[in-house]
XYZ file of C-alpha atoms in Angstrom:
603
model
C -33.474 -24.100 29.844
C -30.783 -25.864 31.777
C -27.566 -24.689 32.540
C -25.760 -27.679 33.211
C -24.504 -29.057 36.235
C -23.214 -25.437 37.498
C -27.171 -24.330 37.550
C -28.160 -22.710 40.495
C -31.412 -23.825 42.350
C -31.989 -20.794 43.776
C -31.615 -18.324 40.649
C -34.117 -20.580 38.597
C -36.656 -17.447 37.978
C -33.709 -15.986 35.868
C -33.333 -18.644 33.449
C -33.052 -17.687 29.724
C -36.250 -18.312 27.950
C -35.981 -16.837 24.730
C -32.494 -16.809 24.052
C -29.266 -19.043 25.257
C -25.925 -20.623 24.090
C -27.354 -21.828 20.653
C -29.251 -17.838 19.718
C -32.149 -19.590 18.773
C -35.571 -17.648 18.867
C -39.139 -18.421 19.254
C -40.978 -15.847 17.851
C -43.066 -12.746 18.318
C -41.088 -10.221 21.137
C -37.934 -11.748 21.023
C -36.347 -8.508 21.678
C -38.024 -7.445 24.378
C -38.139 -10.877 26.269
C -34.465 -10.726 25.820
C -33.918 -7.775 27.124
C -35.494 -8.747 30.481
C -33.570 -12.166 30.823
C -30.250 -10.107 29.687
C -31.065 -8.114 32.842
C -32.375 -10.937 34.960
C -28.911 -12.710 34.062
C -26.967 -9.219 35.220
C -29.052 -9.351 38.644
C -28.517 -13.073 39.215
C -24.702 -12.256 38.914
C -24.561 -9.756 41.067
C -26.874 -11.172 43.968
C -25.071 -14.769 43.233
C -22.289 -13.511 45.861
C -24.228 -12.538 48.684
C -25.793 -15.988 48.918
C -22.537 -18.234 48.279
C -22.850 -18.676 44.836
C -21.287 -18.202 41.708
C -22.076 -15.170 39.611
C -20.114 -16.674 36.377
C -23.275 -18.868 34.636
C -25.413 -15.711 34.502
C -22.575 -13.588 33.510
C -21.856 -15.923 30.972
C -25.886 -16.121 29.883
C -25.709 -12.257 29.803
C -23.093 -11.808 27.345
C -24.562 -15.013 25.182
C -27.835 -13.053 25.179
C -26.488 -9.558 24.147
C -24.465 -11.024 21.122
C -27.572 -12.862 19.906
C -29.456 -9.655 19.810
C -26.580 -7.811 18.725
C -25.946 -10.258 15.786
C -29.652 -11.415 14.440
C -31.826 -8.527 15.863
C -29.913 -5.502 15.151
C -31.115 -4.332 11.677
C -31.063 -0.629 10.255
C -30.320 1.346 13.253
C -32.544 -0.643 15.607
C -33.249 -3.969 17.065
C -35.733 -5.516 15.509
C -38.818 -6.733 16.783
C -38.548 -10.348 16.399
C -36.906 -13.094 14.326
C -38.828 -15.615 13.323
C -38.002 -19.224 14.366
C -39.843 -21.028 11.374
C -40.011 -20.911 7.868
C -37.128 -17.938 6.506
C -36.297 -16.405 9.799
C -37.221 -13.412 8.583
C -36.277 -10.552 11.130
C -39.131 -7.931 11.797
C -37.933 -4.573 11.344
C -41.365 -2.284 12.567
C -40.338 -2.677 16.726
C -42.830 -1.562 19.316
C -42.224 0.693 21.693
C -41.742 -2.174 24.383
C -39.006 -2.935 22.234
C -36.914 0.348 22.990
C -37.911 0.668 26.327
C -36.809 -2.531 27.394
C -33.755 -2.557 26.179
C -33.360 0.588 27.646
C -34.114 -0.600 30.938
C -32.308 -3.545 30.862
C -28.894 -1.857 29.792
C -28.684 -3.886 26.483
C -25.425 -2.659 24.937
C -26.771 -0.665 21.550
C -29.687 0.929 23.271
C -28.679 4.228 23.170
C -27.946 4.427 19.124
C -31.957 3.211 18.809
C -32.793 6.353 20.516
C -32.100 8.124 17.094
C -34.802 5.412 15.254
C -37.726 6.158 17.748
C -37.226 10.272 17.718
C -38.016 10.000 13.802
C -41.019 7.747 14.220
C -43.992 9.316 12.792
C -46.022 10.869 16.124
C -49.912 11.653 16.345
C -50.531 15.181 17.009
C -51.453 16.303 20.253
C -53.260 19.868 19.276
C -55.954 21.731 20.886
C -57.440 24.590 23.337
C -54.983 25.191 25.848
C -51.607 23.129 23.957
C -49.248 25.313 24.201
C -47.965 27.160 20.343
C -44.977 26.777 18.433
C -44.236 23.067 20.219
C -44.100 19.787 18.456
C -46.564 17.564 20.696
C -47.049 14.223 19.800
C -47.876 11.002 21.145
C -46.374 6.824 19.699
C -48.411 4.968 18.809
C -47.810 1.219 20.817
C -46.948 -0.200 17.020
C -47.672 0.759 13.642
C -48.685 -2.615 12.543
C -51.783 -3.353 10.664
C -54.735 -3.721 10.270
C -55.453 -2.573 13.572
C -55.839 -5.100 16.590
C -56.859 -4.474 20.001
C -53.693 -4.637 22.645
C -50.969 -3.867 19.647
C -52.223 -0.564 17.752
C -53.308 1.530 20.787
C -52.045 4.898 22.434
C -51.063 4.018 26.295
C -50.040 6.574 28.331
C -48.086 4.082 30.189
C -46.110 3.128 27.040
C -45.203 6.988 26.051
C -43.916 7.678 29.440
C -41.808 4.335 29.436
C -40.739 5.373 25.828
C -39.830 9.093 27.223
C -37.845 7.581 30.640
C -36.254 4.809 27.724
C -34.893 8.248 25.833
C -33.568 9.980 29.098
C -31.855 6.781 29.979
C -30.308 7.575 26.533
C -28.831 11.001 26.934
C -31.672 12.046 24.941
C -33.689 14.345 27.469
C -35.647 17.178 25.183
C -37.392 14.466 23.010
C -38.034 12.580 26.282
C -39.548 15.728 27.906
C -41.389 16.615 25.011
C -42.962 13.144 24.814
C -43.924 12.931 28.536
C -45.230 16.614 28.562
C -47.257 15.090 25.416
C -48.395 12.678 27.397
C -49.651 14.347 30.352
C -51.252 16.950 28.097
C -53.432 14.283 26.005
C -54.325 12.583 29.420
C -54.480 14.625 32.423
C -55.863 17.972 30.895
C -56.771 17.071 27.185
C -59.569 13.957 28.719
C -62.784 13.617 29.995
C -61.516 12.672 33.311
C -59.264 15.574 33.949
C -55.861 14.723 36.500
C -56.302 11.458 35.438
C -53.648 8.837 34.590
C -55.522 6.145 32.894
C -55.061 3.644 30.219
C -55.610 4.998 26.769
C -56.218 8.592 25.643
C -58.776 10.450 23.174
C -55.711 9.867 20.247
C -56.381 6.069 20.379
C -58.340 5.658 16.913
C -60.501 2.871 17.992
C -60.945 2.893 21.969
C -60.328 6.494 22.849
C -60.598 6.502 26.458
C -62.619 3.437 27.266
C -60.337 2.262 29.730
C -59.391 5.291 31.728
C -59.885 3.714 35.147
C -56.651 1.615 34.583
C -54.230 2.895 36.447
C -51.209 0.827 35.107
C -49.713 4.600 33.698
C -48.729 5.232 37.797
C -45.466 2.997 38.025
C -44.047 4.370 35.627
C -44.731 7.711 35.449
C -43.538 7.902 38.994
C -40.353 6.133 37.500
C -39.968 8.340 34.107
C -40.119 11.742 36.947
C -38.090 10.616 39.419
C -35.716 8.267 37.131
C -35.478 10.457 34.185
C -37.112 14.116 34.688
C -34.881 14.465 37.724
C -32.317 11.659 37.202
C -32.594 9.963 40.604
C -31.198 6.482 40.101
C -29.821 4.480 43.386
C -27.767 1.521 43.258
C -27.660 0.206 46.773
C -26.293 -2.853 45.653
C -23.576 -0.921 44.477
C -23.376 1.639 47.256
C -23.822 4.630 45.015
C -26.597 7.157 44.131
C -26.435 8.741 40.481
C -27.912 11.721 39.895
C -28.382 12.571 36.308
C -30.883 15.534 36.054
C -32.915 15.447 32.195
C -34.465 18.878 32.280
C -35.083 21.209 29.267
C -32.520 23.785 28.494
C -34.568 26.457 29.331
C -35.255 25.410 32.972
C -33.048 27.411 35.830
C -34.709 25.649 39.373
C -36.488 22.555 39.948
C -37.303 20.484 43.100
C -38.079 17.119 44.557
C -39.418 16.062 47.553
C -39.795 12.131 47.842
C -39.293 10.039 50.955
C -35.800 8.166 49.933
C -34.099 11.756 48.754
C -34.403 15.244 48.168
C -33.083 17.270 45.232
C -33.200 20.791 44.514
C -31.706 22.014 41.223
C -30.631 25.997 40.425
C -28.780 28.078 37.720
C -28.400 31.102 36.103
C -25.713 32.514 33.403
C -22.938 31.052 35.173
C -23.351 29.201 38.397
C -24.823 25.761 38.654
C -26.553 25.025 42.352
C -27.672 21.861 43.255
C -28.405 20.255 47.071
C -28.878 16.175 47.440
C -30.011 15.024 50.632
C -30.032 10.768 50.596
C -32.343 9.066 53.026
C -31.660 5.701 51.872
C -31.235 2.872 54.751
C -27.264 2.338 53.042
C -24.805 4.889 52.777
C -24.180 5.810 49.669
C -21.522 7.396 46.999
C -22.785 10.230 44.695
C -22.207 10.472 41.115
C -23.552 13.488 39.924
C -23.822 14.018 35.596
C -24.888 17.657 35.086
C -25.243 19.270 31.445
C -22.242 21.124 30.418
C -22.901 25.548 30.171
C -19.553 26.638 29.142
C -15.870 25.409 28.402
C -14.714 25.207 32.059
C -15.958 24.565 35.161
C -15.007 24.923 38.819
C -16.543 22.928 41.462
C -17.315 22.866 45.098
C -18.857 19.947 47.332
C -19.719 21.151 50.875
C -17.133 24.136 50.236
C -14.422 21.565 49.503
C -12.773 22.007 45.787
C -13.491 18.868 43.672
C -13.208 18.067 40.130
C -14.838 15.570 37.640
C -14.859 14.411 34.007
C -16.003 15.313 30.913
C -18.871 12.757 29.093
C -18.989 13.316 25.335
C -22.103 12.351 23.802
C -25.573 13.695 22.191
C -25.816 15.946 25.122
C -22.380 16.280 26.696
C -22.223 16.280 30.400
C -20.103 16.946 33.133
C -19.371 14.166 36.342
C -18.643 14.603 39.736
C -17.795 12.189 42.082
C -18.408 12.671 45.994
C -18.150 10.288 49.221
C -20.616 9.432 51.471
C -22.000 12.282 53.410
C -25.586 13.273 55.097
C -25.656 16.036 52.500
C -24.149 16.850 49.298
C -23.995 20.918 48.062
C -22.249 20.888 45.115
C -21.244 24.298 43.204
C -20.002 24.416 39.752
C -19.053 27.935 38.162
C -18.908 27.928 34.142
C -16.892 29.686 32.402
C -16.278 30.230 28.608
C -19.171 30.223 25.770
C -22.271 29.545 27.673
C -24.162 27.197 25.718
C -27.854 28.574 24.544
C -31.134 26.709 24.857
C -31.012 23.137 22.568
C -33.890 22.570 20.076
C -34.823 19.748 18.856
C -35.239 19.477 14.767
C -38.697 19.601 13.765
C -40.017 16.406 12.372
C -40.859 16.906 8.806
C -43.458 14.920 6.513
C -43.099 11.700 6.351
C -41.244 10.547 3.275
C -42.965 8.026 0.820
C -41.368 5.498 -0.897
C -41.531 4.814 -4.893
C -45.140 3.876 -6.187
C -45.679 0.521 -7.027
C -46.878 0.208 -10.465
C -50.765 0.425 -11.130
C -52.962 -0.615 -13.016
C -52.836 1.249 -16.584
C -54.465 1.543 -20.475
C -53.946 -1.376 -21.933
C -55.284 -1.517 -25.747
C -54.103 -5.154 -26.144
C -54.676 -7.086 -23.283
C -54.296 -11.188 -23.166
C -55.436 -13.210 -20.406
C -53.503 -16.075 -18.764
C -55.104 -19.212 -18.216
C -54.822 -20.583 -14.786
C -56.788 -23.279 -14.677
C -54.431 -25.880 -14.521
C -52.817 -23.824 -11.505
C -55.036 -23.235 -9.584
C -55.517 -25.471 -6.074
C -58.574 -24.165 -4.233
C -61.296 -22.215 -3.922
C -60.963 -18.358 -2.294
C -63.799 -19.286 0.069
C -61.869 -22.113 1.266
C -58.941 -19.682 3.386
C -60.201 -19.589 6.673
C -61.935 -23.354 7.571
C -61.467 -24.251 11.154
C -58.379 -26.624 12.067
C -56.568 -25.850 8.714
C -53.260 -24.591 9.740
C -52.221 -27.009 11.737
C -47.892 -27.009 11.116
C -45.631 -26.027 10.922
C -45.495 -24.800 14.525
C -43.271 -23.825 17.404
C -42.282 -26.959 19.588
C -41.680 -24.197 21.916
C -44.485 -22.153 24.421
C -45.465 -19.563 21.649
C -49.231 -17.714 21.298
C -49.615 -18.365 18.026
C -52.214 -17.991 14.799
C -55.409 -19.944 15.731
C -55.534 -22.867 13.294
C -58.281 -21.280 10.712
C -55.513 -18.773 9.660
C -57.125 -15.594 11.256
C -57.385 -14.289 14.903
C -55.644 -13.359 17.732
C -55.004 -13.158 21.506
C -57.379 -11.553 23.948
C -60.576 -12.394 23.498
C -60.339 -13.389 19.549
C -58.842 -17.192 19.224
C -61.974 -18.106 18.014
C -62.657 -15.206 15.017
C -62.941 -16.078 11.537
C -64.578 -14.332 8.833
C -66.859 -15.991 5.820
C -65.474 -15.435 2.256
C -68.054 -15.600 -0.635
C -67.410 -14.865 -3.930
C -70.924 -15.486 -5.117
C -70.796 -12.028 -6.990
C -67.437 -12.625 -8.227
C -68.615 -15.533 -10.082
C -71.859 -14.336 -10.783
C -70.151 -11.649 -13.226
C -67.814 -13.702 -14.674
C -71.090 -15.972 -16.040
C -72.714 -12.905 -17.528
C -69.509 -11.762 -19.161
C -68.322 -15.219 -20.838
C -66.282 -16.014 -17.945
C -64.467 -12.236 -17.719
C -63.997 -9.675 -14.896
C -63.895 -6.338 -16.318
C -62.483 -3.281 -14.781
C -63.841 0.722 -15.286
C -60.782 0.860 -17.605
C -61.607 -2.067 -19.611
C -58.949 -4.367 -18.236
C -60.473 -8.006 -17.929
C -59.751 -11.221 -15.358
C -60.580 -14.587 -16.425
C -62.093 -16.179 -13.434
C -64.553 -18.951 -13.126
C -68.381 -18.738 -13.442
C -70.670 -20.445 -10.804
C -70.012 -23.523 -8.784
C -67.418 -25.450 -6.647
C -64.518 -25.079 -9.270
C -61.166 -24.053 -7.343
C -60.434 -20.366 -8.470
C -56.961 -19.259 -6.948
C -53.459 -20.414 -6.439
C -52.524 -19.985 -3.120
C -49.069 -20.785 -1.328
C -47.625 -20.285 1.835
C -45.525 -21.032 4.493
C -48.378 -23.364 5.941
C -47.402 -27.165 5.058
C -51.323 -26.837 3.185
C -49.968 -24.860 0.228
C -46.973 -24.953 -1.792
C -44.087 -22.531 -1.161
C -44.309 -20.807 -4.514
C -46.137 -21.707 -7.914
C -44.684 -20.692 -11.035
C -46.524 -20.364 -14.259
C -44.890 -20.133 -17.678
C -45.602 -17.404 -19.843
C -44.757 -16.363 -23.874
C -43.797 -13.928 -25.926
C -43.300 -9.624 -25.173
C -45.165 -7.591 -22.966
C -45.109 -3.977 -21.065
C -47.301 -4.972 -18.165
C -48.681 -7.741 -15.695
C -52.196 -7.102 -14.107
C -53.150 -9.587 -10.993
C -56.280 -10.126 -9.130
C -55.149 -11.350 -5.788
C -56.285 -12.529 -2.325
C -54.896 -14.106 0.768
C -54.711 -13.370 4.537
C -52.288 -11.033 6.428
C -52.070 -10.143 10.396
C -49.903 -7.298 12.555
C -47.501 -9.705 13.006
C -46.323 -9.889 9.594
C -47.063 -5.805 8.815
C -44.610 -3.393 7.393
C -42.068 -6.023 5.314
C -42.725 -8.360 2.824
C -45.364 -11.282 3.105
C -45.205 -12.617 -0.584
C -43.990 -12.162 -3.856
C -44.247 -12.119 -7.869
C -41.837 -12.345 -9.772
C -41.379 -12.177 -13.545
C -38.525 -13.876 -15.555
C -37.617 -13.514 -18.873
C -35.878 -15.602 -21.368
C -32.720 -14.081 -20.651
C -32.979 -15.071 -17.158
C -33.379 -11.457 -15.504
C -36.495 -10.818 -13.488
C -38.945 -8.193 -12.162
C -40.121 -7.890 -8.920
C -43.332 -7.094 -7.181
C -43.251 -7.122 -3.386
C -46.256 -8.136 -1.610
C -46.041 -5.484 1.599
C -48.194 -5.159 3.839
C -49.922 -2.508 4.170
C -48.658 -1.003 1.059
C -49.386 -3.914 -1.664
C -50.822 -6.537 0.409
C -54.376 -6.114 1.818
C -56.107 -8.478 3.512
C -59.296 -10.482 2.001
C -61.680 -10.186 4.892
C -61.288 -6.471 5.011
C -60.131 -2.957 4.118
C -57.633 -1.471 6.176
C -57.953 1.779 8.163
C -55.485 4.647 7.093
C -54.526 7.688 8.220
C -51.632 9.961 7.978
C -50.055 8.776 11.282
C -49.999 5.726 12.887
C -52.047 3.727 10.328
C -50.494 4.709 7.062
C -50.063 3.170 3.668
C -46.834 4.584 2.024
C -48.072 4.497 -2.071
C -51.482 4.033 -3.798
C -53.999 2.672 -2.352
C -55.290 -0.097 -4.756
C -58.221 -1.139 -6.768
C -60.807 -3.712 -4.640
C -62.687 -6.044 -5.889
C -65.542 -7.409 -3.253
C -66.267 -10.979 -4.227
C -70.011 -11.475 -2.494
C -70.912 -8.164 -5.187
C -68.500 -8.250 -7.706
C -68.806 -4.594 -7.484
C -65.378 -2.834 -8.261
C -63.631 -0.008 -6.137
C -61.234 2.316 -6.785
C -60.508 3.805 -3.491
C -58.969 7.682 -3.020
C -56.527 8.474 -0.672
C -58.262 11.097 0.395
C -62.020 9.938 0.450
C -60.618 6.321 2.249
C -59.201 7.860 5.153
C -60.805 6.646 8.092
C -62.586 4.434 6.254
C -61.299 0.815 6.731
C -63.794 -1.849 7.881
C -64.916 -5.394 8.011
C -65.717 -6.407 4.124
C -69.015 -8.891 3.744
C -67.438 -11.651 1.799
C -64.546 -10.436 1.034
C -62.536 -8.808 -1.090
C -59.674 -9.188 -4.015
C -56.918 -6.607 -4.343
C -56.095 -5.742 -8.556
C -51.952 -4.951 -8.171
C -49.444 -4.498 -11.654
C -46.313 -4.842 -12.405
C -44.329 -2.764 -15.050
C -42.836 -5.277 -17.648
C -39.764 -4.440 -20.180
C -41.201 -5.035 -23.698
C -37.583 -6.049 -25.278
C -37.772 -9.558 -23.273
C -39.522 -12.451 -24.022
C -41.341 -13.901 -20.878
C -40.504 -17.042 -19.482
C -42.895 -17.388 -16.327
C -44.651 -15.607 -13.328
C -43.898 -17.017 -10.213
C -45.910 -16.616 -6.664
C -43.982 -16.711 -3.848
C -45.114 -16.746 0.219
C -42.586 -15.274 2.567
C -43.302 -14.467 6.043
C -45.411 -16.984 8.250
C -48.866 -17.341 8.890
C -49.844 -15.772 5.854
C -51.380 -17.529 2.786
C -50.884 -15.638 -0.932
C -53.392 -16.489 -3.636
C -53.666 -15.552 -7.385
C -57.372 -15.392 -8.800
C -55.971 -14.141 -12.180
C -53.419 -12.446 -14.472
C -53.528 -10.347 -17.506
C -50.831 -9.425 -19.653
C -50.750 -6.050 -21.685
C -48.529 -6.562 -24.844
């Protein structure tokens, strides 16, 4: 992007890529891209003046960026992952962990109230010989997305620690501890390389520890200890060293020993005891935030009296202030209540939403003919070159053109639908699916005859369909298929909606992973990282026509690749006092393609 004629050659590397004057975004990561250049900007204004230049076009750029994410990222106590540049800008509200931890790191004004968000997050248990009792271990998941994809689902050391120095940079230091001792318990004693600090650890689902001789957990683990643990953080742009120790309540001495500083920390019941000793090439200021033990404190550096400030906050703190000096011993003497030993509230199990309405007895049930609807054939959803617009004008790594795939290996995956079975039943049962309950699909016998309404965002299918419906009835069954990816998990990728005479309407969200499953396969639950808030639904695999009716508690674990696919059956609760005027399918959120095989009414 250009800044105009005030654009500075030599601060090109910081120009704004995702967002700018006009707070238009580009897609996937938005918040975490902008994050960066929002701190990119700061550091271009700041090292503007020592070259000649003028700081005010990145300040400027700065601010620009932190009301865009402030205004069309910030969504339910978080920023959101991304916003979507095409179709209904629809703003992703499942972030990754990148997603705090670089706005953390960048400063980005709202930061710290996210901290709240990502301490609630549903953790995977770190348990086992040698775990210490009575302590809530856990390690993030990288997302929560689904189905699972190599690169997005996994558990990184690297991205824990970043996560735990992210929540000491918010004043939020027992969760952070607690997540990096998780962390070094699940890779450096819990593993099969012991000391090691590797990649992934034995709680990733799918790779376990397969990449343990990647060392890219060093950086920053050296940066959560020294940064965040102990609080070390030198500005020598600034001429000043903060030093804002995170340790746990109960800890009375700690020590550090690194080549630019040394640090040694000491209390007991009253007194506070803490030595700094800078080896930095510039002099520097120190600014010393220490947690707060009683009502009032006196202080001491190098035997002079000083005083400082009170911080208010999560965990309120106490400031001191001290010129340069070889040396700083600082002394502060509490006095008053002595605060006791913080915990942290347990996390509790994770809350489920409302069912969705399944399938139920039906003792009159009327199918609705689609054939006049319907626009393709299910087998047709993944053909090479397909999706071919819309798409981003901008440089975006987006969904390979046959609708399925990804980065890293897999631009070139696809997966072959055949609903041979599917058909095959519906010829030996006068064109009828039926159900174990008795519920029946209308659905085309064998041959090339399209068989589903799809629609989607893609310029290949309609937005929406509607089809009209009569008279009274208590329920809608559907036998649907389509395509979903991470990208679009954990908000709403479709929809159906009923409307009645009157013109009211009910509503049946197509979520993924909840109510929207994917045709080439099953999805992999747990209780943790990879799990489906409701019901799991009824499957219907189209190369066998055999119907499944899967148990939460038998399916666990069990989510694979399905040969030919596979149709989900979803219902909708209807009100019996209103006459029906239509069903309508509706796609959402990009990249995704929604298809109807058939409906059933129960009146």
């Amino acid at each position: 992007r250009e800044f105009g004629p005030e654009k500075l050659p030599l601060y090109e590397a910081y120009a704004v890529i995702w967002a700018s004057d006009d707070l238009q975004y580009s897609g996937g990561g938005t918040t975490h891209a902008s994050a960066y250049n929002y701190w990119h900007n700061l550091m271009a204004a700041r090292l503007a003046p020592l070259a000649g230049a003028d700081p005010a076009p990145y300040t400027r750029e700065a601010g620009l960026i932190a009301r865009a994410m402030s205004e069309l990222l910030w969504t339910d106590g978080h920023f959101a992952e991304f916003k979507d540049l095409l179709g209904r800008q629809l703003v992703h509200p499942s972030p990754g962990l990148w997603t705090f931890y670089h706005a953390a790191d960048s400063g980005v004004p709202g930061f710290e109230r996210m901290a709240d968000y990502m301490t609630k997050r549903p953790r995977i248990p770190v348990r086992g010989p040698g775990v210490p009792a009575g302590e809530d271990f856990g390690l993030l998941p990288t997302t929560d997305w689904m189905p699972y994809t190599w690169s997005i689902n996994n558990v990184v050391m690297a991205e824990n620690v970043h996560t735990a120095l992210g929540l000491w940079q918010a004043a939020r230091p027992e969760e952070a501890f607690r997540l990096l001792k998780s962390a070094l318990l699940a890779s450096m004693f819990m593993g099969i390389s012991p000391g090691n600090v590797g990649s992934m650890n034995t709680l990733d689902v799918y790779r376990r520890e397969s990449q343990r001789d990647f060392a890219d957990s060093s950086g920053v683990l050296s940066r959560a200890v020294v940064e965040g643990l102990f609080g070390v953080r030198p500005d020598a742009l600034a001429g000043e060293l903060l030093v804002a120790p995170g340790f746990p309540w109960e800890w009375t001495q700690a020590r550090l020993q690194h080549p630019m500083v040394g640090f040694t920390y000491q209390r007991d019941m009253t007194t506070l005891r803490l030595v700094v000793t800078p080896r930095f090439a510039v002099p520097m200021t120190l600014r010393l935030r220490v947690p707060v033990f009683g009502s009032a404190a006196r202080v001491t550096v190098n035997g002079q009296t000083g005083g400082g400030k009170w911080l208010e906050g999560e965990r309120p703190g106490f400031e001191i202030v001290a010129p340069v000096a070889a040396k700083w011993e600082v002394r502060v003497a509490w006095s008053g209540p002595i605060r006791s030993e913080a915990t942290a509230t347990p996390q509790g199990p994770w809350a489920r939403p409302a069912e969705w309405d399944a399938p139920v007895a039906v003792t009159q049930p009327e199918t609705v003919d689609l054939t006049a609807h319907f626009n393709d054939r299910v087998t047709e959803i993944f053909r090479p070159g397909k999706y071919l617009s819309p798409r981003s004008p901008y440089v975006s790594l987006a969904l390979p053109a046959q609708g399925i795939g990804a980065w890293a290996g897999h631009v070139n995956a696809t997966a072959e639908i055949d609903d041979a079975g599917l058909r095959r039943v519906a010829a030996d049962n006068h064109g009828r699916l039926m159900l174990p309950d008795g519920l029946p699909f209308a659905t085309p016998g064998p041959g090339g005859t399209p068989n589903i309404v799809f629609v989607s965002q893609w310029d290949n299918y309609p937005r929406e369909a509607m089809v009209p419906l009569t008279g009274k009835a208590r329920h809608l069954h559907l036998l649907m298929a389509g395509s979903t990816n991470h990208m679009q998990s954990r908000l709403d990728n479709g929809e159906v909606v009923v409307t009645y005479t009157d013109g009211t309407t009910s509503r049946l969200a197509l979520r993924n992973p909840e109510t929207w499953w994917p045709v080439e396969q099953d999805y992999f639950t747990d209780d943790y990282q990879f799990r489906v808030d409701g019901p799991l639904p009824v499957r219907v695999d189209l190369k066998t026509g055999l119907v499944r009716v899967l148990g939460p508690a038998t399916f666990k674990g069990q989510g694979r690749t399905i040969p030919g696919g596979a149709a989900t059956v979803l219902g909708l609760a209807l009100d019996p006092s209103k006459e029906l005027r239509s069903v309508t399918v509706r796609a959402l959120a990009n990249d995704v393609v929604i298809g109807l095989m058939a409906a059933t009414l129960a009146r």
